[in-house]
């Protein structure tokens, strides 16, 4: 057997081995993305909500979310708040909001001499100045000897009869 047919045979075996490899194992898609192979043996990531990009690394920050450069914690305005994690960016909620940067809800800090209460049952949840999420059924209420709206509480005064 000559050198040329032997090289062709080795090349065919190498192409066959490379062709049979599964580029989706391990899954290169990030943030919950799903990897599939196209008929041309190219990998393709199907991204979950909020993410896009070849490997699902580009996040679109939600309402009340901003794109931050992770190392410096600087707000870096991106077009439509697109954050690419590959380059060290991430979505975080703006001040006054809690969440993952994609779903941010208004966080409320109860006032001095107030507590966070849950719903109709009036269950005590947390002490003053902790966050109290009104959208989830929580609200701020003044302590027993105080009156007000839960943010501005003043000591109740005893009105003496004349």
CSV table of C-alpha atoms in Angstrom, one decimal:
chain,number,residue,atom,x,y,z
A,1,UNK,CA,0.0,0.0,0.0
A,2,UNK,CA,1.4,3.4,-1.0
A,3,UNK,CA,1.7,6.4,1.2
A,4,UNK,CA,-1.1,8.3,-0.5
A,5,UNK,CA,-3.8,5.7,0.1
A,6,UNK,CA,-2.6,5.3,3.7
A,7,UNK,CA,-3.0,9.0,4.3
A,8,UNK,CA,-6.5,9.0,2.8
A,9,UNK,CA,-7.4,6.1,5.0
A,10,UNK,CA,-6.1,7.9,8.2
A,11,UNK,CA,-7.9,11.1,7.1
A,12,UNK,CA,-11.2,9.2,6.7
A,13,UNK,CA,-10.9,7.7,10.1
A,14,UNK,CA,-10.1,11.0,11.7
A,15,UNK,CA,-13.0,12.7,10.0
A,16,UNK,CA,-15.3,9.9,11.1
A,17,UNK,CA,-14.2,10.2,14.8
A,18,UNK,CA,-14.5,14.0,14.8
A,19,UNK,CA,-17.9,13.7,13.0
A,20,UNK,CA,-19.2,11.3,15.7
A,21,UNK,CA,-18.2,13.5,18.7
A,22,UNK,CA,-21.1,15.1,20.5
A,23,UNK,CA,-20.4,18.8,20.8
A,24,UNK,CA,-23.3,19.0,23.3
A,25,UNK,CA,-21.6,16.8,25.8
A,26,UNK,CA,-20.8,18.5,28.1
A,27,UNK,CA,-23.5,21.1,27.5
A,28,UNK,CA,-21.8,24.4,26.4
A,29,UNK,CA,-25.0,26.4,26.7
A,30,UNK,CA,-25.2,28.5,29.9
A,31,UNK,CA,-28.0,29.8,32.1
A,32,UNK,CA,-30.3,26.8,31.5
A,33,UNK,CA,-29.9,26.8,27.7
A,34,UNK,CA,-30.4,23.5,25.8
A,35,UNK,CA,-27.9,22.3,23.2
A,36,UNK,CA,-28.9,20.5,20.0
A,37,UNK,CA,-26.9,19.5,17.0
A,38,UNK,CA,-27.9,20.7,13.5
A,39,UNK,CA,-27.9,18.3,10.5
A,40,UNK,CA,-24.6,20.0,9.6
A,41,UNK,CA,-23.2,18.9,13.0
A,42,UNK,CA,-23.1,22.4,14.3
A,43,UNK,CA,-24.2,23.0,17.9
A,44,UNK,CA,-27.1,25.3,18.6
A,45,UNK,CA,-28.2,26.7,21.9
A,46,UNK,CA,-31.8,27.3,22.7
A,47,UNK,CA,-31.9,29.9,25.5
A,48,UNK,CA,-34.3,30.3,28.4
A,49,UNK,CA,-36.1,33.5,29.2
A,50,UNK,CA,-34.0,36.7,29.4
A,51,UNK,CA,-31.0,35.2,27.7
A,52,UNK,CA,-29.7,35.1,24.1
A,53,UNK,CA,-26.4,34.8,22.3
A,54,UNK,CA,-24.5,31.8,20.9
A,55,UNK,CA,-24.0,30.3,24.3
A,56,UNK,CA,-26.9,32.0,26.1
A,57,UNK,CA,-24.6,34.5,27.9
A,58,UNK,CA,-26.3,37.7,26.9
A,59,UNK,CA,-29.0,38.7,29.4
A,60,UNK,CA,-31.6,41.4,28.9
A,61,UNK,CA,-32.2,43.1,32.2
A,62,UNK,CA,-35.8,43.4,33.4
A,63,UNK,CA,-37.8,46.4,34.3
A,64,UNK,CA,-36.0,48.1,37.2
A,65,UNK,CA,-32.9,46.1,36.5
A,66,UNK,CA,-29.5,47.5,35.3
A,67,UNK,CA,-26.4,46.1,33.8
A,68,UNK,CA,-23.4,46.3,36.0
A,69,UNK,CA,-19.7,45.5,35.4
A,70,UNK,CA,-19.3,42.8,38.1
A,71,UNK,CA,-15.7,43.5,39.3
A,72,UNK,CA,-16.2,47.3,39.8
A,73,UNK,CA,-20.0,47.3,40.5
A,74,UNK,CA,-20.3,50.2,38.1
A,75,UNK,CA,-23.5,50.7,36.1
A,76,UNK,CA,-22.5,50.4,32.5
A,77,UNK,CA,-25.4,51.4,30.2
A,78,UNK,CA,-25.8,48.9,27.4
A,79,UNK,CA,-28.1,49.1,24.4
A,80,UNK,CA,-31.4,47.9,25.8
A,81,UNK,CA,-29.6,46.8,28.9
A,82,UNK,CA,-28.0,43.7,27.3
A,83,UNK,CA,-25.5,42.2,29.6
A,84,UNK,CA,-22.9,39.7,28.4
A,85,UNK,CA,-21.7,37.5,31.2
A,86,UNK,CA,-18.7,36.4,29.2
A,87,UNK,CA,-17.2,39.9,29.6
A,88,UNK,CA,-18.0,40.2,33.3
A,89,UNK,CA,-21.4,42.0,33.1
A,90,UNK,CA,-24.5,41.0,35.0
A,91,UNK,CA,-28.1,42.2,35.6
A,92,UNK,CA,-28.9,43.5,39.1
A,93,UNK,CA,-31.9,45.3,40.5
A,94,UNK,CA,-31.8,49.1,41.0
A,95,UNK,CA,-31.7,50.6,44.5
A,96,UNK,CA,-35.0,50.1,46.2
A,97,UNK,CA,-35.7,46.8,44.4
A,98,UNK,CA,-35.0,43.2,45.1
A,99,UNK,CA,-34.7,40.3,42.8
A,100,UNK,CA,-32.3,38.7,40.3
A,101,UNK,CA,-31.9,41.6,37.8
A,102,UNK,CA,-34.6,40.2,35.5
A,103,UNK,CA,-37.5,40.2,37.9
A,104,UNK,CA,-37.2,43.1,40.3
A,105,UNK,CA,-39.9,44.0,42.8
A,106,UNK,CA,-40.1,47.2,44.9
A,107,UNK,CA,-38.6,46.6,48.3
A,108,UNK,CA,-39.8,48.6,51.2
A,109,UNK,CA,-38.1,49.4,54.5
A,110,UNK,CA,-40.4,49.9,57.3
A,111,UNK,CA,-39.9,53.1,59.4
A,112,UNK,CA,-38.5,53.4,62.9
A,113,UNK,CA,-40.9,51.8,65.5
A,114,UNK,CA,-42.6,49.7,62.8
A,115,UNK,CA,-42.7,46.1,61.8
A,116,UNK,CA,-43.4,44.1,58.7
A,117,UNK,CA,-46.7,42.2,58.9
A,118,UNK,CA,-48.0,39.5,56.5
A,119,UNK,CA,-51.6,39.8,55.2
A,120,UNK,CA,-55.0,39.6,56.8
A,121,UNK,CA,-53.7,37.4,59.7
A,122,UNK,CA,-51.4,40.1,60.9
A,123,UNK,CA,-48.5,37.8,61.3
A,124,UNK,CA,-45.3,39.5,62.5
A,125,UNK,CA,-42.6,38.9,60.0
A,126,UNK,CA,-39.5,41.1,60.6
A,127,UNK,CA,-38.1,43.9,62.7
A,128,UNK,CA,-37.9,47.5,61.7
A,129,UNK,CA,-35.8,48.5,58.7
A,130,UNK,CA,-36.0,45.1,57.1
A,131,UNK,CA,-37.4,44.8,53.6
A,132,UNK,CA,-41.1,44.3,53.3
A,133,UNK,CA,-42.4,43.3,49.9
A,134,UNK,CA,-45.9,44.8,49.5
A,135,UNK,CA,-46.6,42.9,46.2
A,136,UNK,CA,-46.5,39.6,48.1
A,137,UNK,CA,-49.0,40.6,50.7
A,138,UNK,CA,-46.7,42.2,53.3
A,139,UNK,CA,-47.1,45.7,54.8
A,140,UNK,CA,-45.5,48.0,57.3
A,141,UNK,CA,-47.4,48.8,60.5
A,142,UNK,CA,-46.4,50.9,63.5
A,143,UNK,CA,-45.6,49.2,66.8
A,144,UNK,CA,-48.4,49.0,69.5
A,145,UNK,CA,-47.6,52.3,71.3
A,146,UNK,CA,-47.1,54.2,68.0
A,147,UNK,CA,-49.4,55.5,65.2
A,148,UNK,CA,-48.8,56.3,61.6
A,149,UNK,CA,-48.6,54.7,58.2
A,150,UNK,CA,-45.8,52.2,59.0
A,151,UNK,CA,-43.1,54.5,57.5
A,152,UNK,CA,-43.6,57.5,59.8
A,153,UNK,CA,-44.6,56.4,63.3
A,154,UNK,CA,-45.1,58.7,66.2
A,155,UNK,CA,-45.6,57.9,69.9
A,156,UNK,CA,-49.3,57.8,70.8
A,157,UNK,CA,-50.2,60.6,73.2
A,158,UNK,CA,-52.6,60.1,76.1
A,159,UNK,CA,-55.4,62.6,76.0
A,160,UNK,CA,-56.4,63.5,79.5
A,161,UNK,CA,-60.0,64.5,80.2
A,162,UNK,CA,-60.5,68.2,81.1
